[in-house]
mmCIF file of C-alpha atoms and ligand atoms in Angstrom:
data_model
loop_
_atom_site.group_PDB
_atom_site.id
_atom_site.type_symbol
_atom_site.label_atom_id
_atom_site.label_comp_id
_atom_site.label_asym_id
_atom_site.label_seq_id
_atom_site.Cartn_x
_atom_site.Cartn_y
_atom_site.Cartn_z
ATOM 1 C CA MET E 1 109.449 92.233 110.348
ATOM 2 C CA PRO E 2 110.224 89.494 107.849
ATOM 3 C CA LEU E 3 112.053 86.474 109.262
ATOM 4 C CA HIS E 4 114.044 85.923 106.012
ATOM 5 C CA LEU E 5 113.477 82.183 106.094
ATOM 6 C CA GLY E 6 115.245 79.821 103.716
ATOM 7 C CA PRO E 7 113.978 76.971 101.512
ATOM 8 C CA ASP E 8 114.599 74.450 104.334
ATOM 9 C CA ASP E 9 112.208 76.304 106.662
ATOM 10 C CA GLY E 10 109.057 74.748 105.231
ATOM 11 C CA PRO E 11 106.848 75.181 102.161
ATOM 12 C CA PRO E 12 106.547 78.730 100.714
ATOM 13 C CA SER E 13 103.057 79.166 102.157
ATOM 14 C CA MET E 14 104.544 78.580 105.635
ATOM 15 C CA HIS E 15 106.666 81.717 105.155
ATOM 16 C CA ASP E 16 103.549 83.677 104.307
ATOM 17 C CA LEU E 17 101.601 82.137 107.174
ATOM 18 C CA LEU E 18 104.257 83.440 109.554
ATOM 19 C CA ALA E 19 104.454 86.841 107.842
ATOM 20 C CA THR E 20 100.661 87.178 107.996
ATOM 21 C CA ALA E 21 100.555 86.145 111.652
ATOM 22 C CA GLY E 22 103.368 88.615 112.345
ATOM 23 C CA TYR E 23 101.415 91.470 110.712
ATOM 24 C CA ARG E 24 98.278 90.527 112.647
ATOM 25 C CA ALA E 25 100.307 90.500 115.882
ATOM 26 C CA VAL E 26 101.720 93.963 115.063
ATOM 27 C CA ALA E 27 98.183 95.204 114.389
ATOM 28 C CA ALA E 28 97.125 93.907 117.817
ATOM 29 C CA GLY E 29 100.178 95.606 119.348
ATOM 30 C CA LEU E 30 99.255 98.907 117.684
ATOM 31 C CA ARG E 31 95.579 98.712 118.599
ATOM 32 C CA LEU E 32 96.341 97.808 122.226
ATOM 33 C CA GLY E 33 98.997 100.529 122.475
ATOM 34 C CA VAL E 34 101.989 98.226 123.165
ATOM 35 C CA PHE E 35 104.572 100.324 121.299
ATOM 36 C CA ASP E 36 103.368 103.608 122.816
ATOM 37 C CA ALA E 37 103.387 102.049 126.306
ATOM 38 C CA LEU E 38 107.045 101.087 125.813
ATOM 39 C CA ALA E 39 108.043 104.452 124.306
ATOM 40 C CA ASP E 40 109.534 105.712 127.596
ATOM 41 C CA GLY E 41 111.507 102.522 128.321
ATOM 42 C CA PRO E 42 111.195 98.812 129.075
ATOM 43 C CA LEU E 43 108.355 97.396 131.167
ATOM 44 C CA SER E 44 107.912 94.033 132.830
ATOM 45 C CA VAL E 45 105.040 91.970 131.480
ATOM 46 C CA GLY E 46 102.948 92.853 134.568
ATOM 47 C CA ASP E 47 103.533 96.573 134.168
ATOM 48 C CA LEU E 48 102.940 96.401 130.423
ATOM 49 C CA ALA E 49 99.627 94.571 130.945
ATOM 50 C CA ALA E 50 98.602 97.149 133.565
ATOM 51 C CA ALA E 51 99.501 100.028 131.212
ATOM 52 C CA LEU E 52 97.354 98.456 128.461
ATOM 53 C CA GLY E 53 94.531 97.463 130.805
ATOM 54 C CA ALA E 54 94.963 93.945 129.382
ATOM 55 C CA ASP E 55 95.298 90.382 130.617
ATOM 56 C CA PRO E 56 98.897 89.613 131.805
ATOM 57 C CA ARG E 57 99.067 86.134 130.203
ATOM 58 C CA GLY E 58 97.680 87.390 126.869
ATOM 59 C CA THR E 59 100.013 90.398 126.993
ATOM 60 C CA GLY E 60 103.015 88.116 127.640
ATOM 61 C CA LEU E 61 102.123 85.803 124.748
ATOM 62 C CA LEU E 62 101.609 88.752 122.371
ATOM 63 C CA ALA E 63 104.918 90.277 123.522
ATOM 64 C CA GLU E 64 106.707 86.952 122.901
ATOM 65 C CA ALA E 65 105.254 86.786 119.378
ATOM 66 C CA LEU E 66 106.418 90.375 118.769
ATOM 67 C CA VAL E 67 109.896 89.442 120.026
ATOM 68 C CA SER E 68 110.053 86.541 117.565
ATOM 69 C CA PHE E 69 109.287 88.922 114.673
ATOM 70 C CA GLY E 70 111.854 91.478 115.848
ATOM 71 C CA TYR E 71 109.423 94.202 116.978
ATOM 72 C CA LEU E 72 110.331 93.899 120.681
ATOM 73 C CA THR E 73 113.380 92.719 122.615
ATOM 74 C CA GLY E 74 113.700 91.254 126.089
ATOM 75 C CA GLY E 75 111.466 88.919 128.056
ATOM 76 C CA PRO E 76 108.918 88.845 130.894
ATOM 77 C CA GLY E 77 111.253 90.818 133.198
ATOM 78 C CA GLY E 78 111.377 93.731 130.738
ATOM 79 C CA TYR E 79 110.133 94.134 127.152
ATOM 80 C CA ALA E 80 111.461 97.026 125.045
ATOM 81 C CA ASN E 81 110.793 98.532 121.615
ATOM 82 C CA THR E 82 113.548 97.949 119.081
ATOM 83 C CA GLU E 83 115.120 100.972 117.399
ATOM 84 C CA GLU E 84 113.063 100.341 114.230
ATOM 85 C CA THR E 85 109.859 99.971 116.239
ATOM 86 C CA THR E 86 110.544 103.253 118.022
ATOM 87 C CA LYS E 87 111.163 104.948 114.670
ATOM 88 C CA TRP E 88 108.139 103.606 112.772
ATOM 89 C CA LEU E 89 105.460 102.314 115.147
ATOM 90 C CA ALA E 90 105.469 104.414 118.331
ATOM 91 C CA GLY E 91 103.406 107.608 118.032
ATOM 92 C CA ASP E 92 101.058 108.665 115.242
ATOM 93 C CA GLY E 93 103.382 108.804 112.214
ATOM 94 C CA TYR E 94 103.780 105.739 110.022
ATOM 95 C CA SER E 95 101.676 103.623 112.414
ATOM 96 C CA THR E 96 98.564 105.187 110.781
ATOM 97 C CA VAL E 97 99.447 103.278 107.603
ATOM 98 C CA ASP E 98 99.614 99.928 109.425
ATOM 99 C CA LYS E 99 96.484 100.651 111.432
ATOM 100 C CA PHE E 100 94.647 101.283 108.160
ATOM 101 C CA TRP E 101 96.053 98.426 106.071
ATOM 102 C CA SER E 102 95.677 95.815 108.791
ATOM 103 C CA VAL E 103 91.931 96.535 109.013
ATOM 104 C CA VAL E 104 91.650 96.396 105.224
ATOM 105 C CA LEU E 105 93.518 93.106 104.932
ATOM 106 C CA PHE E 106 92.056 91.321 107.951
ATOM 107 C CA GLU E 107 88.478 92.564 107.641
ATOM 108 C CA SER E 108 87.622 93.730 104.144
ATOM 109 C CA TRP E 109 89.437 90.899 102.299
ATOM 110 C CA GLU E 110 87.034 88.366 103.806
ATOM 111 C CA GLY E 111 85.063 88.118 100.525
ATOM 112 C CA LEU E 112 88.052 88.290 98.153
ATOM 113 C CA GLU E 113 87.224 84.976 96.465
ATOM 114 C CA GLU E 114 83.702 86.200 95.732
ATOM 115 C CA SER E 115 85.082 89.277 93.928
ATOM 116 C CA VAL E 116 87.452 87.126 91.870
ATOM 117 C CA ARG E 117 84.743 84.555 91.106
ATOM 118 C CA THR E 118 82.038 87.038 90.091
ATOM 119 C CA GLY E 119 84.172 89.856 88.674
ATOM 120 C CA LYS E 120 82.208 92.309 90.829
ATOM 121 C CA PRO E 121 83.506 93.996 93.993
ATOM 122 C CA ALA E 122 82.224 92.007 96.983
ATOM 123 C CA ILE E 123 82.288 95.151 99.125
ATOM 124 C CA ASP E 124 81.693 98.830 98.453
ATOM 125 C CA PHE E 125 84.878 100.300 99.935
ATOM 126 C CA TYR E 126 83.531 103.823 100.537
ATOM 127 C CA ALA E 127 80.284 102.538 102.114
ATOM 128 C CA TRP E 128 82.435 100.165 104.212
ATOM 129 C CA LEU E 129 84.587 103.154 105.254
ATOM 130 C CA ALA E 130 81.548 105.317 106.065
ATOM 131 C CA GLU E 131 80.457 102.647 108.566
ATOM 132 C CA ARG E 132 83.888 102.874 110.258
ATOM 133 C CA PRO E 133 84.554 106.535 111.127
ATOM 134 C CA ASP E 134 87.908 105.698 112.794
ATOM 135 C CA VAL E 135 89.160 103.860 109.712
ATOM 136 C CA LEU E 136 87.890 106.670 107.444
ATOM 137 C CA ARG E 137 89.727 109.234 109.580
ATOM 138 C CA ARG E 138 92.895 107.140 109.332
ATOM 139 C CA PHE E 139 92.465 106.698 105.575
ATOM 140 C CA GLN E 140 92.181 110.458 105.037
ATOM 141 C CA GLY E 141 94.994 111.038 107.561
ATOM 142 C CA MET E 142 97.238 108.655 105.634
ATOM 143 C CA LEU E 143 96.426 110.324 102.295
ATOM 144 C CA SER E 144 96.846 113.740 103.857
ATOM 145 C CA GLY E 145 100.300 112.842 105.238
ATOM 146 C CA HIS E 146 101.303 111.490 101.839
ATOM 147 C CA ALA E 147 99.993 114.674 100.176
ATOM 148 C CA ASP E 148 102.115 116.776 102.560
ATOM 149 C CA ALA E 149 105.193 114.794 101.518
ATOM 150 C CA ILE E 150 104.650 115.126 97.769
ATOM 151 C CA ALA E 151 102.929 118.555 97.657
ATOM 152 C CA PRO E 152 106.026 120.665 96.829
ATOM 153 C CA GLU E 153 106.976 118.412 93.905
ATOM 154 C CA VAL E 154 103.349 118.212 92.755
ATOM 155 C CA ALA E 155 103.082 122.013 92.889
ATOM 156 C CA SER E 156 106.169 122.294 90.682
ATOM 157 C CA VAL E 157 104.487 120.212 87.935
ATOM 158 C CA VAL E 158 100.783 121.190 88.052
ATOM 159 C CA PRO E 159 99.956 123.954 85.524
ATOM 160 C CA VAL E 160 97.939 126.614 87.332
ATOM 161 C CA GLY E 161 95.687 129.449 86.098
ATOM 162 C CA ALA E 162 92.926 131.266 87.965
ATOM 163 C CA ARG E 163 90.589 128.328 88.762
ATOM 164 C CA LEU E 164 91.307 124.775 89.829
ATOM 165 C CA LEU E 165 89.012 121.820 90.562
ATOM 166 C CA ASP E 166 90.226 118.906 92.706
ATOM 167 C CA VAL E 167 87.987 115.895 92.039
ATOM 168 C CA GLY E 168 88.068 113.488 95.014
ATOM 169 C CA GLY E 169 90.340 115.930 96.824
ATOM 170 C CA GLY E 170 89.057 114.994 100.349
ATOM 171 C CA HIS E 171 91.715 116.305 102.729
ATOM 172 C CA ALA E 172 92.230 119.415 100.480
ATOM 173 C CA LYS E 173 96.013 119.450 101.023
ATOM 174 C CA HIS E 174 96.842 119.923 97.338
ATOM 175 C CA ALA E 175 94.350 122.782 96.946
ATOM 176 C CA ILE E 176 95.826 124.408 100.068
ATOM 177 C CA ARG E 177 99.402 124.064 98.847
ATOM 178 C CA LEU E 178 98.598 125.403 95.371
ATOM 179 C CA CYS E 179 96.503 128.326 96.678
ATOM 180 C CA THR E 180 99.306 129.221 99.081
ATOM 181 C CA ALA E 181 101.838 129.208 96.226
ATOM 182 C CA HIS E 182 99.550 131.114 93.811
ATOM 183 C CA PRO E 183 97.823 134.053 95.560
ATOM 184 C CA SER E 184 95.270 134.629 92.771
ATOM 185 C CA LEU E 185 94.179 130.978 92.506
ATOM 186 C CA HIS E 186 90.683 129.855 93.563
ATOM 187 C CA ALA E 187 90.041 126.154 94.076
ATOM 188 C CA THR E 188 87.006 123.894 94.425
ATOM 189 C CA VAL E 189 87.350 120.504 96.098
ATOM 190 C CA VAL E 190 84.717 117.843 95.398
ATOM 191 C CA ASP E 191 84.384 114.767 97.601
ATOM 192 C CA LEU E 192 81.952 112.730 99.670
ATOM 193 C CA PRO E 193 80.653 114.630 102.746
ATOM 194 C CA ASP E 194 82.574 112.589 105.375
ATOM 195 C CA ALA E 195 85.880 113.048 103.559
ATOM 196 C CA LEU E 196 85.259 116.763 103.019
ATOM 197 C CA ALA E 197 84.809 117.248 106.774
ATOM 198 C CA VAL E 198 88.555 116.459 107.034
ATOM 199 C CA GLY E 199 89.289 118.956 104.235
ATOM 200 C CA ALA E 200 87.096 121.637 105.829
ATOM 201 C CA ALA E 201 89.194 121.601 109.013
ATOM 202 C CA ALA E 202 92.443 121.869 107.017
ATOM 203 C CA VAL E 203 91.123 124.749 104.873
ATOM 204 C CA THR E 204 89.983 126.633 107.982
ATOM 205 C CA ASP E 205 93.362 126.047 109.687
ATOM 206 C CA ALA E 206 95.108 127.369 106.560
ATOM 207 C CA GLY E 207 92.886 130.499 106.575
ATOM 208 C CA LEU E 208 91.802 129.806 102.990
ATOM 209 C CA CYS E 209 88.009 129.557 103.374
ATOM 210 C CA ARG E 210 87.485 132.424 100.915
ATOM 211 C CA ARG E 211 89.604 130.900 98.163
ATOM 212 C CA ILE E 212 88.820 127.202 98.533
ATOM 213 C CA SER E 213 85.200 126.036 98.108
ATOM 214 C CA LEU E 214 84.189 122.593 99.253
ATOM 215 C CA LEU E 215 81.551 120.827 97.168
ATOM 216 C CA PRO E 216 80.140 117.729 98.898
ATOM 217 C CA GLY E 217 78.570 114.985 96.803
ATOM 218 C CA ASP E 218 79.089 112.337 94.168
ATOM 219 C CA TYR E 219 81.509 113.456 91.455
ATOM 220 C CA ASP E 220 79.716 111.210 88.967
ATOM 221 C CA THR E 221 76.470 113.160 89.267
ATOM 222 C CA LEU E 222 77.291 116.632 90.656
ATOM 223 C CA ASP E 223 77.473 119.615 88.347
ATOM 224 C CA LEU E 224 81.262 120.081 88.299
ATOM 225 C CA GLY E 225 81.069 123.553 86.750
ATOM 226 C CA GLU E 226 83.019 124.865 83.757
ATOM 227 C CA ASP E 227 85.938 127.010 82.580
ATOM 228 C CA TYR E 228 88.486 125.572 84.977
ATOM 229 C CA ASP E 229 92.150 125.978 84.022
ATOM 230 C CA THR E 230 93.151 122.801 85.858
ATOM 231 C CA VAL E 231 91.417 119.678 87.134
ATOM 232 C CA LEU E 232 93.204 117.341 89.551
ATOM 233 C CA LEU E 233 92.227 113.680 89.530
ATOM 234 C CA PHE E 234 94.590 112.278 92.144
ATOM 235 C CA ASN E 235 94.349 108.601 93.101
ATOM 236 C CA VAL E 236 90.850 108.480 91.655
ATOM 237 C CA VAL E 237 90.836 106.435 88.437
ATOM 238 C CA HIS E 238 92.427 103.373 90.069
ATOM 239 C CA GLY E 239 89.380 103.168 92.353
ATOM 240 C CA ARG E 240 86.920 102.725 89.490
ATOM 241 C CA PRO E 241 86.108 100.414 86.581
ATOM 242 C CA ALA E 242 87.485 101.448 83.168
ATOM 243 C CA ALA E 243 84.055 102.342 81.722
ATOM 244 C CA ALA E 244 83.320 104.685 84.656
ATOM 245 C CA ASN E 245 86.680 106.406 84.109
ATOM 246 C CA GLU E 246 85.927 107.055 80.448
ATOM 247 C CA VAL E 247 82.688 108.785 81.453
ATOM 248 C CA LEU E 248 84.347 110.764 84.262
ATOM 249 C CA LEU E 249 87.151 111.989 82.001
ATOM 250 C CA LYS E 250 84.552 113.268 79.530
ATOM 251 C CA ARG E 251 82.862 115.143 82.408
ATOM 252 C CA VAL E 252 86.262 116.535 83.415
ATOM 253 C CA ALA E 253 86.910 117.657 79.833
ATOM 254 C CA SER E 254 83.563 119.522 79.851
ATOM 255 C CA ALA E 255 84.559 121.282 83.067
ATOM 256 C CA LEU E 256 87.842 122.565 81.544
ATOM 257 C CA ARG E 257 88.378 125.545 79.276
ATOM 258 C CA PRO E 258 90.025 124.750 75.899
ATOM 259 C CA GLY E 259 93.752 124.308 76.573
ATOM 260 C CA GLY E 260 93.082 123.558 80.264
ATOM 261 C CA ALA E 261 94.904 120.651 81.872
ATOM 262 C CA VAL E 262 93.796 117.513 83.656
ATOM 263 C CA VAL E 263 96.433 116.110 86.015
ATOM 264 C CA LEU E 264 96.157 112.519 87.215
ATOM 265 C CA LEU E 265 98.205 111.041 90.047
ATOM 266 C CA GLU E 266 98.482 107.286 89.723
ATOM 267 C CA HIS E 267 100.611 104.317 90.717
ATOM 268 C CA ASP E 268 102.885 103.016 87.975
ATOM 269 C CA GLU E 269 101.697 99.654 86.703
ATOM 270 C CA HIS E 270 105.175 98.083 86.885
ATOM 271 C CA PRO E 271 107.513 100.108 89.115
ATOM 272 C CA ALA E 272 111.220 99.333 88.829
ATOM 273 C CA ASP E 273 111.920 98.264 92.397
ATOM 274 C CA ARG E 274 110.648 94.930 93.714
ATOM 275 C CA ALA E 275 108.812 96.236 96.776
ATOM 276 C CA SER E 276 106.898 98.903 94.811
ATOM 277 C CA ASP E 277 106.087 96.356 92.100
ATOM 278 C CA ALA E 278 104.731 93.836 94.638
ATOM 279 C CA PHE E 279 102.769 96.619 96.348
ATOM 280 C CA ALA E 280 101.264 97.748 93.005
ATOM 281 C CA ARG E 281 99.989 94.198 92.349
ATOM 282 C CA VAL E 282 98.528 93.679 95.823
ATOM 283 C CA PHE E 283 97.064 97.200 95.755
ATOM 284 C CA SER E 284 95.500 96.407 92.386
ATOM 285 C CA LEU E 285 93.854 93.286 93.802
ATOM 286 C CA ASN E 286 92.563 95.326 96.736
ATOM 287 C CA LEU E 287 91.126 97.982 94.397
ATOM 288 C CA PHE E 288 89.401 95.310 92.308
ATOM 289 C CA HIS E 289 87.889 93.734 95.429
ATOM 290 C CA GLY E 290 86.611 96.944 97.033
ATOM 291 C CA GLN E 291 85.907 99.254 94.114
ATOM 292 C CA GLY E 292 86.027 97.360 90.833
ATOM 293 C CA GLY E 293 89.223 99.265 89.999
ATOM 294 C CA GLN E 294 92.865 98.395 89.582
ATOM 295 C CA VAL E 295 96.214 100.043 88.829
ATOM 296 C CA TYR E 296 95.820 100.862 85.121
ATOM 297 C CA GLY E 297 98.601 100.983 82.545
ATOM 298 C CA ALA E 298 99.671 104.226 80.845
ATOM 299 C CA ALA E 299 98.331 103.049 77.457
ATOM 300 C CA GLU E 300 94.828 102.437 78.812
ATOM 301 C CA ILE E 301 94.723 105.804 80.609
ATOM 302 C CA GLY E 302 96.044 107.482 77.428
ATOM 303 C CA GLY E 303 93.180 105.862 75.461
ATOM 304 C CA TRP E 304 90.519 107.268 77.840
ATOM 305 C CA LEU E 305 92.152 110.708 77.653
ATOM 306 C CA ALA E 306 92.212 110.652 73.858
ATOM 307 C CA SER E 307 88.552 109.658 73.604
ATOM 308 C CA ALA E 308 87.638 112.456 76.054
ATOM 309 C CA GLY E 309 89.336 114.973 73.729
ATOM 310 C CA PHE E 310 92.701 115.429 75.435
ATOM 311 C CA GLY E 311 96.050 115.673 73.658
ATOM 312 C CA GLU E 312 99.048 113.403 74.208
ATOM 313 C CA PRO E 313 99.680 113.001 77.971
ATOM 314 C CA VAL E 314 103.063 113.769 79.545
ATOM 315 C CA THR E 315 104.168 111.570 82.448
ATOM 316 C CA HIS E 316 106.211 112.953 85.379
ATOM 317 C CA PRO E 317 107.531 110.220 87.718
ATOM 318 C CA LEU E 318 107.571 111.529 91.301
ATOM 319 C CA THR E 319 110.897 111.405 93.108
ATOM 320 C CA THR E 320 109.099 112.083 96.417
ATOM 321 C CA SER E 321 106.870 109.022 95.888
ATOM 322 C CA PRO E 322 108.730 106.366 93.889
ATOM 323 C CA GLY E 323 106.324 104.159 91.937
ATOM 324 C CA GLN E 324 103.823 107.010 91.403
ATOM 325 C CA SER E 325 103.587 109.490 88.530
ATOM 326 C CA LEU E 326 101.682 112.599 87.528
ATOM 327 C CA VAL E 327 100.084 112.457 84.095
ATOM 328 C CA VAL E 328 99.311 115.855 82.520
ATOM 329 C CA ALA E 329 97.093 116.209 79.431
ATOM 330 C CA ARG E 330 95.668 119.334 77.785
ATOM 331 C CA LYS E 331 92.131 119.659 76.442
ATOM 332 C CA ALA E 332 92.379 120.138 72.688
HETATM 333 C C1 SAM M 401 92.102 107.454 97.162
HETATM 334 S S1 SAM M 401 91.298 108.894 97.709
HETATM 335 C C2 SAM M 401 92.324 110.173 97.005
HETATM 336 C C3 SAM M 401 92.298 111.456 97.797
HETATM 337 C C4 SAM M 401 93.193 112.570 97.219
HETATM 338 N N1 SAM M 401 92.797 112.906 95.862
HETATM 339 C C5 SAM M 401 94.628 112.150 97.270
HETATM 340 O O1 SAM M 401 95.202 111.781 96.239
HETATM 341 O O2 SAM M 401 95.220 112.143 98.357
HETATM 342 C C6 SAM M 401 89.873 108.975 96.672
HETATM 343 C C7 SAM M 401 88.917 110.054 97.123
HETATM 344 O O3 SAM M 401 87.780 110.025 96.269
HETATM 345 C C8 SAM M 401 86.620 110.191 97.078
HETATM 346 N N2 SAM M 401 85.476 109.578 96.371
HETATM 347 C C9 SAM M 401 85.296 108.267 96.076
HETATM 348 N N3 SAM M 401 84.157 108.095 95.393
HETATM 349 C C10 SAM M 401 83.604 109.331 95.258
HETATM 350 C C11 SAM M 401 82.420 109.803 94.619
HETATM 351 N N4 SAM M 401 81.581 108.979 93.991
HETATM 352 N N5 SAM M 401 82.177 111.143 94.660
HETATM 353 C C12 SAM M 401 83.001 111.993 95.305
HETATM 354 N N6 SAM M 401 84.150 111.592 95.910
HETATM 355 C C13 SAM M 401 84.444 110.281 95.890
HETATM 356 C C14 SAM M 401 86.961 109.504 98.376
HETATM 357 O O4 SAM M 401 86.168 109.932 99.458
HETATM 358 C C15 SAM M 401 88.425 109.864 98.545
HETATM 359 O O5 SAM M 401 88.613 111.049 99.276
#
């Protein structure tokens, strides 16, 4: 948790040094299971170390660091989760987000300078993910949880006919929600094989195997089909260079019937609140580093849509996910 230091507490980079060290300490706490071990009540340092199967001195020093950042209270006689820690970090809820982002920031950002210097992504994010099945599972889990939260609002905006294609739809939650709401809808979800394995389990659990087809492969080269009423492109264009998006949107246009709609879900380039704005900029840097993408502005996305043959896009800011919007455009 931020220490809210003042100007007399050292140079600005010192504040960030502490914040970064605090986030790394939280990541260690999550990976070692500190917050789960304390979920049922306080433990002495010895008992905490035993519960983690960890070294008592190392456990005590980590616990002290977590106390200084406000994640734990107490001391060697008994460390406890704070109320906020219990709410956000114990269990499998929001902690998935921190488990994912801490690996991204502390491992994949190693070559950030190289990306900035060369203008080319120093890592291939999806190849990097494929080598880390746990991180991939968390990534899809995080997206899937977010999709659950926004799905009702998304379903109220997405125009639906008889056939829908979800490009990069991995976890399949949007296809499931829309097929549940529209009994005559059939959906196809395209994604890389590892991501679709997550979607396959969700589709089976939802009992929708007959109405949702899963198409594994590369959406840049697969035959996407034709005559769809709707194509979803959720959180996809920000993970790609502009030129690749222009080509993909033309492929999407070919897959739609005349009058069909493409719906993009994207982060706003400059959200109104400070935290979302800072996140959009850091996220953009991360996308550039791992995928050659970035958070694109509405004008640039509108330009790609126009050159792919779509009409004027309509933007729907999401109240269930502030800082993100749906962009709907019809094929002329
Ligand atoms: C940021 S995720 C978005 C997932 C989902 N659409 C959502 O909004 O929750 C991007 C998805 O695109 C998939 N993807 C990336 N490159 C791909 C490619 N070349 N072909 C197929 N799928 C790809 C990833 O596996 C991932 O599931």
